[in-house]
mmCIF file of C-alpha atoms (C1' of nucleotides) in Angstrom:
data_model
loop_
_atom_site.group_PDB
_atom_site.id
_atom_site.type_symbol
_atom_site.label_atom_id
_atom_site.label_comp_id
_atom_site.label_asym_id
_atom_site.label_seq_id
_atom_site.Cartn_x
_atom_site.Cartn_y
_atom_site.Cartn_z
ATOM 1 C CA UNK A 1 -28.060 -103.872 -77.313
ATOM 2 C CA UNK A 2 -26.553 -103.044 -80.975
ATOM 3 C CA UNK A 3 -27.907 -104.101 -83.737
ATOM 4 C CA UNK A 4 -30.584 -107.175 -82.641
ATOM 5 C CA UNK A 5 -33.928 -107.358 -83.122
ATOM 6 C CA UNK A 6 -35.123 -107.773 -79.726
ATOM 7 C CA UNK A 7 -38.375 -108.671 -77.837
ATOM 8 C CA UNK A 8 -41.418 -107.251 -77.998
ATOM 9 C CA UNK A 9 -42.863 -107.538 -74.417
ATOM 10 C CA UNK A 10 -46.261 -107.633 -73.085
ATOM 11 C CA UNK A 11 -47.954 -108.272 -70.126
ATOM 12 C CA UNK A 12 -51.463 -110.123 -70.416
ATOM 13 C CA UNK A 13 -53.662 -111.924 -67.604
ATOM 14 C CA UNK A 14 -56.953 -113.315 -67.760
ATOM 15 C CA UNK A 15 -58.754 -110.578 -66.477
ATOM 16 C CA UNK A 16 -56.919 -106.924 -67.966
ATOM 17 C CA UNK A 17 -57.341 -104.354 -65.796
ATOM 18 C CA UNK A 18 -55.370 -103.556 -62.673
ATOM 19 C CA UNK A 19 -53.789 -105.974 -60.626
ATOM 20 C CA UNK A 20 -52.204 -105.230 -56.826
ATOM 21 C CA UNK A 21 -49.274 -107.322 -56.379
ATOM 22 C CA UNK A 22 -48.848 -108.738 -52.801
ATOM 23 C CA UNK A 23 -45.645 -105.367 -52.054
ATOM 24 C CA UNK A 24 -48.869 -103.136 -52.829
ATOM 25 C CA UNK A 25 -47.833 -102.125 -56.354
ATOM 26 C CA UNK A 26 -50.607 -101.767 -58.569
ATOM 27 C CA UNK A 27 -50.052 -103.288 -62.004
ATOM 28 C CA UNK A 28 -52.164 -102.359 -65.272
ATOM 29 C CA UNK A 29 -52.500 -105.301 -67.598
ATOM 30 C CA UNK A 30 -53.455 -104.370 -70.624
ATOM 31 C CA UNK A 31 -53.829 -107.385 -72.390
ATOM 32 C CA UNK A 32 -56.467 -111.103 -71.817
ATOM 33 C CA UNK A 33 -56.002 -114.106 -72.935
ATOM 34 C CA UNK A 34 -55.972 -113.313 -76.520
ATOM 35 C CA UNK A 35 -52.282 -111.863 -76.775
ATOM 36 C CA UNK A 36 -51.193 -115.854 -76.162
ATOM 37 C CA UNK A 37 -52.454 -116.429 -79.967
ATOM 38 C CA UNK A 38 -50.133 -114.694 -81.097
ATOM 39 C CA UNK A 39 -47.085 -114.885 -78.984
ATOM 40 C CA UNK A 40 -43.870 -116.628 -79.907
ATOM 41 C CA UNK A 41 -42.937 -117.117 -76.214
ATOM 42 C CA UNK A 42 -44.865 -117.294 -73.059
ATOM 43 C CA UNK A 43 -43.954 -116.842 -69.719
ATOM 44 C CA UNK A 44 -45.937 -118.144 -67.095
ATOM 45 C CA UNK A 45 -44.933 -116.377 -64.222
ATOM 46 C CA UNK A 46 -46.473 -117.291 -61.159
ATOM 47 C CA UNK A 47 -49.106 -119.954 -59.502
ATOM 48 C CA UNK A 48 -52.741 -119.201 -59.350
ATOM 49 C CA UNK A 49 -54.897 -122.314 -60.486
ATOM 50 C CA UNK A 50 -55.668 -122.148 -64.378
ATOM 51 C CA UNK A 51 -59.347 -121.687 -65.192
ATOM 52 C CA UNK A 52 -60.749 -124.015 -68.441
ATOM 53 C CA UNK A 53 -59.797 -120.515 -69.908
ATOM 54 C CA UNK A 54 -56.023 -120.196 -68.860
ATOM 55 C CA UNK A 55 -55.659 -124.057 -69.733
ATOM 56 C CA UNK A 56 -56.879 -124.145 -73.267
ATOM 57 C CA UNK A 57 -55.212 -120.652 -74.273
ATOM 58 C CA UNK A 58 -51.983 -122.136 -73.049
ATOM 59 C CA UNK A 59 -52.449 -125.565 -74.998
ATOM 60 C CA UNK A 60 -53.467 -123.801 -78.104
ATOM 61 C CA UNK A 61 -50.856 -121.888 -78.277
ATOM 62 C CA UNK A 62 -48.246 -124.893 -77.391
ATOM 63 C CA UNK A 63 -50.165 -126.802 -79.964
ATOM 64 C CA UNK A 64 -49.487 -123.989 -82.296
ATOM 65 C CA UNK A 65 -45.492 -123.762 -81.661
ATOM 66 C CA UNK A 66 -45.292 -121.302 -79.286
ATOM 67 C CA UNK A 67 -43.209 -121.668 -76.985
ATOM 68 C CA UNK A 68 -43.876 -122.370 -73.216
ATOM 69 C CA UNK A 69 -41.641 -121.238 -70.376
ATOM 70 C CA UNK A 70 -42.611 -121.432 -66.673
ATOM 71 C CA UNK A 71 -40.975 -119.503 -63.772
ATOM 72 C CA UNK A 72 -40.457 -120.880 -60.300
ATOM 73 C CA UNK A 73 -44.123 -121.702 -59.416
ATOM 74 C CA UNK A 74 -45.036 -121.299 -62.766
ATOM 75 C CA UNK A 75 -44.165 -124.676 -63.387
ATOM 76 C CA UNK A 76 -47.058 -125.619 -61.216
ATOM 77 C CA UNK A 77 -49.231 -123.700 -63.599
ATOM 78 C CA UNK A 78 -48.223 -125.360 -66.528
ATOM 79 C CA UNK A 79 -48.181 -129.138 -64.488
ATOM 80 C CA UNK A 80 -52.219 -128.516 -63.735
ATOM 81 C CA UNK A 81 -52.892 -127.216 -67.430
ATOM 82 C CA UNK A 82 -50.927 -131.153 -68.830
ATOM 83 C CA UNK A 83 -48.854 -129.679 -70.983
ATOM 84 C CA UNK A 84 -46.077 -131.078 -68.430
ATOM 85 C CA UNK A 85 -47.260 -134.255 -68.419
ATOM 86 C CA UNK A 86 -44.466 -136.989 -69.132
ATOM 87 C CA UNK A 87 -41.808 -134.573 -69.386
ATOM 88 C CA UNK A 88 -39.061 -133.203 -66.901
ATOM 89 C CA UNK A 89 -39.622 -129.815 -65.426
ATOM 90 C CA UNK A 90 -37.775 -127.390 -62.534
ATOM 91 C CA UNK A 91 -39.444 -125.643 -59.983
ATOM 92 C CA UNK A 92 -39.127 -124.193 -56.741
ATOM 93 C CA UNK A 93 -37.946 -126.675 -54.341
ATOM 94 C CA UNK A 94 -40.725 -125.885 -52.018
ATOM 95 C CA UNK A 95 -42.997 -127.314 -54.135
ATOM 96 C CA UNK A 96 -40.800 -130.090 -55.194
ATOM 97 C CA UNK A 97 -42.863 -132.886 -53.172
ATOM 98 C CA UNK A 98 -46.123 -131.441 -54.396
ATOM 99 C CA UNK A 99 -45.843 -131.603 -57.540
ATOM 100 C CA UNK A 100 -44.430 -135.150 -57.580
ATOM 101 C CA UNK A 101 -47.379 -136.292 -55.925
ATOM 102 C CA UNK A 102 -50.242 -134.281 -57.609
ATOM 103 C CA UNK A 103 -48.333 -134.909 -61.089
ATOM 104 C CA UNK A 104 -46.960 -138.101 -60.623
ATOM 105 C CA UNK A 105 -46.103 -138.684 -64.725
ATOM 106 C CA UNK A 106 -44.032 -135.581 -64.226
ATOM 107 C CA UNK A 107 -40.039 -135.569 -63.658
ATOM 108 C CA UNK A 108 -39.219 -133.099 -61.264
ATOM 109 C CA UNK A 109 -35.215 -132.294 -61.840
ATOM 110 C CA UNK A 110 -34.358 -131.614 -58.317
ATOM 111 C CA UNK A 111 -30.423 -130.711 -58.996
ATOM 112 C CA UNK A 112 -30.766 -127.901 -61.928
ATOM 113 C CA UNK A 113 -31.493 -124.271 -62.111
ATOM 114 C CA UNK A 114 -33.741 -124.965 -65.458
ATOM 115 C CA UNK A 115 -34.587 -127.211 -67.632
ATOM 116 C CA UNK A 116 -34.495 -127.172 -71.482
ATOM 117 C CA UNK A 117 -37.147 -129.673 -72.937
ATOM 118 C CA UNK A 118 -37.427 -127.968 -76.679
ATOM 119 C CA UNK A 119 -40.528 -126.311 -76.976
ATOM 120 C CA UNK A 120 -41.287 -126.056 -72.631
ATOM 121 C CA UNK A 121 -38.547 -124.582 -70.610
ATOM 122 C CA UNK A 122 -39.134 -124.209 -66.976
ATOM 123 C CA UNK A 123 -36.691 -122.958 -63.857
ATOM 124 C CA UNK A 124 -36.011 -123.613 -60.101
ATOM 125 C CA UNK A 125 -36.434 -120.324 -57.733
ATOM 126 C CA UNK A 126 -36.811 -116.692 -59.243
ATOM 127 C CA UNK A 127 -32.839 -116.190 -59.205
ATOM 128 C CA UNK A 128 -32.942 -119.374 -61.368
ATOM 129 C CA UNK A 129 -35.579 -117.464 -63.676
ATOM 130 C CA UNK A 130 -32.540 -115.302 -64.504
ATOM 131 C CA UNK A 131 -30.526 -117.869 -66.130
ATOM 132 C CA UNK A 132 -33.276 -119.642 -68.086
ATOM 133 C CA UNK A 133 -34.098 -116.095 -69.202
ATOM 134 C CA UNK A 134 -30.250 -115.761 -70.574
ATOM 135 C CA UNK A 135 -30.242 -119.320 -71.207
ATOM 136 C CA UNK A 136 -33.198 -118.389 -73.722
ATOM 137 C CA UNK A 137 -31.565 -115.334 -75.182
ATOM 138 C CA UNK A 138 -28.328 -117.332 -75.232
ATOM 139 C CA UNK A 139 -30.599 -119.528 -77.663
ATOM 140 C CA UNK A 140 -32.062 -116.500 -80.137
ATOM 141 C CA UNK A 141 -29.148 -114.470 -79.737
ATOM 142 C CA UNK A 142 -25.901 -116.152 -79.214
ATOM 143 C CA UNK A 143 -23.786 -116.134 -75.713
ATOM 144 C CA UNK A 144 -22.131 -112.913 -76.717
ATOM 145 C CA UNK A 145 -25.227 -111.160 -76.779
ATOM 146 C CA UNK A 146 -26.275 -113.381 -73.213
ATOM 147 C CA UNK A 147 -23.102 -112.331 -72.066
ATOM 148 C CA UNK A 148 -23.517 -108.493 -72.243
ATOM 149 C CA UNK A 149 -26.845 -108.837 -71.080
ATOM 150 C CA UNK A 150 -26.042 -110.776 -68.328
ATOM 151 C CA UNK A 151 -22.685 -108.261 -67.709
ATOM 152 C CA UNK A 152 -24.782 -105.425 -67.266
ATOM 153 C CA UNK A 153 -27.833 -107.939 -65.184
ATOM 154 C CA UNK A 154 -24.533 -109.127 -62.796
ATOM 155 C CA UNK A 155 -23.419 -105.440 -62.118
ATOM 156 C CA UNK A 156 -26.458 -104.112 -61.178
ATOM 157 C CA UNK A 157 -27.602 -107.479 -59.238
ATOM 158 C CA UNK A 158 -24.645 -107.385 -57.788
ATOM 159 C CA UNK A 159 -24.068 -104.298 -56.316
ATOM 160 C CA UNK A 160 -27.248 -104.639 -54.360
ATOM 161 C CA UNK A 161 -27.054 -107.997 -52.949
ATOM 162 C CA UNK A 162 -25.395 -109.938 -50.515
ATOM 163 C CA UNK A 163 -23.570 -113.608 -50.322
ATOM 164 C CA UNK A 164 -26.982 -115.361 -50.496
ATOM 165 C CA UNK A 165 -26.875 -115.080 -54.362
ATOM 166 C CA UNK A 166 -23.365 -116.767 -54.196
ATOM 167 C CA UNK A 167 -25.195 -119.712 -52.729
ATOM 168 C CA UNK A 168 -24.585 -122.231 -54.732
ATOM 169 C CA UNK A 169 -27.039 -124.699 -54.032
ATOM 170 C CA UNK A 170 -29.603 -125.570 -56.782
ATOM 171 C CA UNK A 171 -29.671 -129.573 -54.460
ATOM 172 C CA UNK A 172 -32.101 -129.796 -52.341
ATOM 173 C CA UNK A 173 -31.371 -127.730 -48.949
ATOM 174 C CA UNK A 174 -31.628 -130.609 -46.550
ATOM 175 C CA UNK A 175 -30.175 -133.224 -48.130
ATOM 176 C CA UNK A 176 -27.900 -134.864 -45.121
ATOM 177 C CA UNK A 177 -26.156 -136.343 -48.334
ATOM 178 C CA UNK A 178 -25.232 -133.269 -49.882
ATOM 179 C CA UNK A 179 -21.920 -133.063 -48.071
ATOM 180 C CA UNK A 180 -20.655 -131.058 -50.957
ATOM 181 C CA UNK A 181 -23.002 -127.982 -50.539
ATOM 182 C CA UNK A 182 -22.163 -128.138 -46.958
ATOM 183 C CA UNK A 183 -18.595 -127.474 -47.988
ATOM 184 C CA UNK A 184 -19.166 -124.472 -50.917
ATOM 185 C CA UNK A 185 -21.096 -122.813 -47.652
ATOM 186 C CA UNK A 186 -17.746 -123.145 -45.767
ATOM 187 C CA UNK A 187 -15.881 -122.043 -48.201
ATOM 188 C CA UNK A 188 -17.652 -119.017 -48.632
ATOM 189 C CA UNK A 189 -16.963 -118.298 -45.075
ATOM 190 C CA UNK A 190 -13.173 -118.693 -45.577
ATOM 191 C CA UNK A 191 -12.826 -117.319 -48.697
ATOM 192 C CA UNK A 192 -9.721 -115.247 -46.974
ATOM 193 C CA UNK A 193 -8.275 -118.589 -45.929
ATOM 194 C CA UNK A 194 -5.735 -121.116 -47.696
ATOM 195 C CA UNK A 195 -8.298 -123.143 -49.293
ATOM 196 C CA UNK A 196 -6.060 -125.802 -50.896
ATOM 197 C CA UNK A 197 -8.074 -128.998 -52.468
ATOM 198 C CA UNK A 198 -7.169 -131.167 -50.022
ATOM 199 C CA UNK A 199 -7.878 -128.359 -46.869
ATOM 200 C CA UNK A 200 -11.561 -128.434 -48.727
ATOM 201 C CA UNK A 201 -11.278 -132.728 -48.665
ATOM 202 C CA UNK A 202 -10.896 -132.517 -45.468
ATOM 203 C CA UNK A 203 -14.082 -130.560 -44.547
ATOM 204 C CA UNK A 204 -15.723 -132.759 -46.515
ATOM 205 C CA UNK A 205 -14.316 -136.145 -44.983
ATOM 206 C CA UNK A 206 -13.669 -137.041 -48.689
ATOM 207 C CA UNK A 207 -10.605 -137.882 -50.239
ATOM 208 C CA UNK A 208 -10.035 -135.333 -52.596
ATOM 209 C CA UNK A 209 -9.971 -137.212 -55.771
ATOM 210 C CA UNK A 210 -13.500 -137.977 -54.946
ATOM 211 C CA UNK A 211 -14.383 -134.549 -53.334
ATOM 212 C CA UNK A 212 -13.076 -133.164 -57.007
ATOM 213 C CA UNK A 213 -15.075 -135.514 -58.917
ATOM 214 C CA UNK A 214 -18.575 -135.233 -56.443
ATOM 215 C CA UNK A 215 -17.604 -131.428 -56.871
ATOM 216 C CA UNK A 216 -17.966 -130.939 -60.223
ATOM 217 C CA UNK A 217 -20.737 -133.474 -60.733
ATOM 218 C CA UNK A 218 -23.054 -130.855 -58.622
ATOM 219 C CA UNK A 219 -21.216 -127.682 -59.713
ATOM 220 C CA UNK A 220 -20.055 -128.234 -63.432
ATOM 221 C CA UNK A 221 -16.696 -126.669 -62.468
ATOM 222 C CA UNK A 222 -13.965 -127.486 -60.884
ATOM 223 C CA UNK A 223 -13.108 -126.983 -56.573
ATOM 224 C CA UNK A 224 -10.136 -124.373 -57.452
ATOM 225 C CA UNK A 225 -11.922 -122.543 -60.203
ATOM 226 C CA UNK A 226 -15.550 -121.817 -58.343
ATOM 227 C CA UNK A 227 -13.169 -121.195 -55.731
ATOM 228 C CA UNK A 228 -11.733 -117.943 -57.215
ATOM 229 C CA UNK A 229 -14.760 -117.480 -59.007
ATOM 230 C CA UNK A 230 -16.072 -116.623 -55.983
ATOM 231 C CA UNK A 231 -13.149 -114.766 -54.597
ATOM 232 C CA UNK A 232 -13.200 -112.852 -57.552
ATOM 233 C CA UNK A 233 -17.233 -111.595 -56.667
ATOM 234 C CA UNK A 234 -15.959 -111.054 -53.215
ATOM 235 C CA UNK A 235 -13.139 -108.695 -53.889
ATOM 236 C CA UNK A 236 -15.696 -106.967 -56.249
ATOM 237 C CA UNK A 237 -17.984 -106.152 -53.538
ATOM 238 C CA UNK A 238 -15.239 -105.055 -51.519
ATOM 239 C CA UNK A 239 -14.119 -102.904 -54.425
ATOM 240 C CA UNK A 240 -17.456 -101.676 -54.593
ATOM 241 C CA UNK A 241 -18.070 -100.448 -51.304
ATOM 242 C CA UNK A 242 -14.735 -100.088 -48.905
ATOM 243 C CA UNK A 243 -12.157 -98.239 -48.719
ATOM 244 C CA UNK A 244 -9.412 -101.062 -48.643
ATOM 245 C CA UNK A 245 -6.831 -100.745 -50.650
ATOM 246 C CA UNK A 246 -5.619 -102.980 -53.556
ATOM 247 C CA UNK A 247 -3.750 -104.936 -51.422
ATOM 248 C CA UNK A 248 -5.615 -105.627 -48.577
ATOM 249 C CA UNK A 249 -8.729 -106.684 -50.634
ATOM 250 C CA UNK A 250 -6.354 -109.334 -52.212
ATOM 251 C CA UNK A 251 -5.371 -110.544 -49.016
ATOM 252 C CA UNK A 252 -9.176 -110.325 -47.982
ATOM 253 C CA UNK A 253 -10.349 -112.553 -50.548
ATOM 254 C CA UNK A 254 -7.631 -115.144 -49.869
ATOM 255 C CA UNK A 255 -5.314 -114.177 -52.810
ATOM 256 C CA UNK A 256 -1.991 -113.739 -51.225
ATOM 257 C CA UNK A 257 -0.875 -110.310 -53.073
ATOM 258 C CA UNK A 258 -2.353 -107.648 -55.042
ATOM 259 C CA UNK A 259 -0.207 -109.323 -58.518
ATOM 260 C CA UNK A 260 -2.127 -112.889 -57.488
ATOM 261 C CA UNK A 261 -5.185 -110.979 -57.579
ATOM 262 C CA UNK A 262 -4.840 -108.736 -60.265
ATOM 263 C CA UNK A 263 -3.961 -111.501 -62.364
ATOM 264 C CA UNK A 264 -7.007 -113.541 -61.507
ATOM 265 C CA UNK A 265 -8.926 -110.571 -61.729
ATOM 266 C CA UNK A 266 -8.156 -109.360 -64.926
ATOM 267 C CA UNK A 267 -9.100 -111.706 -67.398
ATOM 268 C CA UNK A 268 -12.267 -112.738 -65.271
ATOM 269 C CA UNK A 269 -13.877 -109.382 -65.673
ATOM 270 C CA UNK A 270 -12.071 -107.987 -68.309
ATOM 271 C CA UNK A 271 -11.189 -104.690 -66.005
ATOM 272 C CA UNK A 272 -8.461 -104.285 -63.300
ATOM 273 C CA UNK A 273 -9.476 -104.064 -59.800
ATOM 274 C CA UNK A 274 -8.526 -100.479 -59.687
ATOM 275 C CA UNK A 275 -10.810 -99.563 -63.044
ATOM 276 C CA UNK A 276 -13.056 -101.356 -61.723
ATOM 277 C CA UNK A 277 -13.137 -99.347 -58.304
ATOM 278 C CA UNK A 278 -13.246 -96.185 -60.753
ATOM 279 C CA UNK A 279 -16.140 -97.180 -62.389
ATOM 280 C CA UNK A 280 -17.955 -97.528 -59.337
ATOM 281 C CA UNK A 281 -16.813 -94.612 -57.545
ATOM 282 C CA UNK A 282 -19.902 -92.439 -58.209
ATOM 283 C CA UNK A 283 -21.895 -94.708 -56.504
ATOM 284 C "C1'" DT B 1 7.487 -110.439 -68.435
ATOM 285 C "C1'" DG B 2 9.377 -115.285 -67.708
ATOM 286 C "C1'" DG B 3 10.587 -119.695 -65.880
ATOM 287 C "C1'" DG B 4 10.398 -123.204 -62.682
ATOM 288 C "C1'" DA B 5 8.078 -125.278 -58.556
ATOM 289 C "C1'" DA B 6 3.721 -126.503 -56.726
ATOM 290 C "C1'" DA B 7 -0.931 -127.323 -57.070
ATOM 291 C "C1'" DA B 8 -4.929 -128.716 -59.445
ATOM 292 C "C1'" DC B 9 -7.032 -131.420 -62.813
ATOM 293 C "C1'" DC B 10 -8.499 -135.682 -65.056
ATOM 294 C "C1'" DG B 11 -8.300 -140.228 -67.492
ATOM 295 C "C1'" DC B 12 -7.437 -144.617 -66.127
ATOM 296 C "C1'" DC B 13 -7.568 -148.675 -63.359
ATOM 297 C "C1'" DA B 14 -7.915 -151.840 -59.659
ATOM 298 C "C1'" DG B 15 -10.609 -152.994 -55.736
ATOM 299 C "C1'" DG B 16 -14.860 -152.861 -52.996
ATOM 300 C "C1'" DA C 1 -23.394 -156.302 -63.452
ATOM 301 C "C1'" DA C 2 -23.589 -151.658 -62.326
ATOM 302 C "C1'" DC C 3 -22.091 -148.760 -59.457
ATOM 303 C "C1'" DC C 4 -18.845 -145.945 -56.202
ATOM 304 C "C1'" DT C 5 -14.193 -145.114 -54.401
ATOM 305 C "C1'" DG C 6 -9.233 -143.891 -53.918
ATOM 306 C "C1'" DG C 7 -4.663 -143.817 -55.865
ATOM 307 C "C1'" DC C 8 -1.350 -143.094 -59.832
ATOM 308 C "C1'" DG C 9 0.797 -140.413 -63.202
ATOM 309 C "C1'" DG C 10 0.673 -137.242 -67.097
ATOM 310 C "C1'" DT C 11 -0.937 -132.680 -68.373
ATOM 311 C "C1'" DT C 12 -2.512 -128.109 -67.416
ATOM 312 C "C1'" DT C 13 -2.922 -124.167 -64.491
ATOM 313 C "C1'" DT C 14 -1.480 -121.233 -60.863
ATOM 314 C "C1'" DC C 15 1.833 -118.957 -58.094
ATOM 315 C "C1'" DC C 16 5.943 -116.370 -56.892
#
DNA sequence: TGGGAAAACCGCCAGG
DNA sequence: AACCTGGCGGTTTTCC
């Protein structure tokens, strides 16, 4: 990235010295507990139960204005050291009833990818970590500079993975209420259909002024536009890895014509489908 | 590239 | 009273 200042990252652990993570990497930490004195932010990556050592580093340096963030079962980490306590925090939704029982003065948000409470910041499942991590940077940076990171994150991610990262679904997964999530799965399905607002009503036995409005309570956009959001990523992947020409990727991805989905396309990702072919042709 | 039809969006309101 | 719901119409967006 031009021109910013940016992080100075570090690695510490109670113990330094090396660690074998559970896909048999070995890890060498170089830094204990003292490298939280002096840390603006710290990341709490991962569960193991905090020793009187763990918890007092971590409240010291809250106490001093560092600040706290907790990945996916991080959260859980932070909940047993208090500095949760009385607040609202995300985690994993596999640990969702745990903690709400253990912690009971914590606020679980059960609906979010993260949330921002000031000087503790925590997030639902690793995939979630991303965005509170751009979410922060967003913060010290500004979105353009979130933005190209997150460009260049997406690209990568992207080329490498499959629907499941479309899944929108930060509500809990077995909710019988959660008709709407039900829907965005079907959707995804039949991206190459004619999805029209009221088509998607339907499947949701929902008239569609309140399938709009239940839609972008638990999505924060709107049926149409995560629609071709998502029919945008779609004819990306296609881009990326077939051999389907312009037009038949449009009428793949449920845009009726190559124009329909060049226009849609264009502004989205600032490239046109066939640049954007180009620029992965190497690969 | 442009204009007009169709669809989607959304504030508002009445009714449950 | 505090919700949730579904319809109406004006505005915006999308489509061809």
């Amino acid at each position: 990235v031009v021109g910013v200042h940016w992080y100075r990252f570090e690695v510490a652990a109670a113990q330094p010295g090396p660690v074998r993570l559970d896909m048999g990497l070995d890890l060498m930490i170089r830094r204990g507990l003292t490298a939280l004195r002096s840390a603006d932010t710290i990341i709490v990556a991962g569960w193991s139960a905090p020793t009187p050592q763990i918890t007092d580093a971590l409240n010291r340096a809250h106490r001093r204005g560092a600040r706290i963030v907790g990945f996916c079962s991080g959260t859980l980490l932070l909940a047993a050291t208090g500095l949760l306590e009385g607040r609202r925090a995300a985690t994993h939704w596999h640990l969702h009833e745990h903690v709400s029982e253990r912690f009971p003065g914590i606020e679980i948000a059960t609906d979010v990818l993260y949330v921002d409470d000031g000087d503790i910041l925590t997030s639902a499942g690793s995939s979630a970590a991303l965005d509170l991590a751009l979410h922060i940077v967003r913060l010290d940076h500004g979105a353009a500079i979130a933005n190209h990171v997150a460009r260049n994150m997406v690209t990568s991610a992207h080329r490498h993975g499959g629907q499941q990262q479309f899944v929108v679904a930060p509500a809990a997964p077995c909710d019988p209420e959660d008709t709407i999530s039900a829907t965005m799965e079907w959707m995804i399905c039949h991206l190459d259909d004619d999805l029209s607002l009221m088509a998607m009503a339907r499947h949701a036995h929902l008239s569609t002024r309140q399938f709009a409005r239940r839609f972008i309570a638990s999505t924060g956009t709107t049926p149409h536009r995560w629609l071709t959001r998502h029919r945008i990523m779609r004819a990306q992947e296609l881009l990326e890895r077939g051999s389907l020409s312009i037009e038949e990727v449009a009428h793949a991805t449920g845009f009726g014509s190559a124009a329909a989905l060049r226009a849609n396309f264009t502004p989205q990702v600032t490239t046109s489908p066939a640049d954007y072919r180009r620029s992965f042709a190497g690969h």
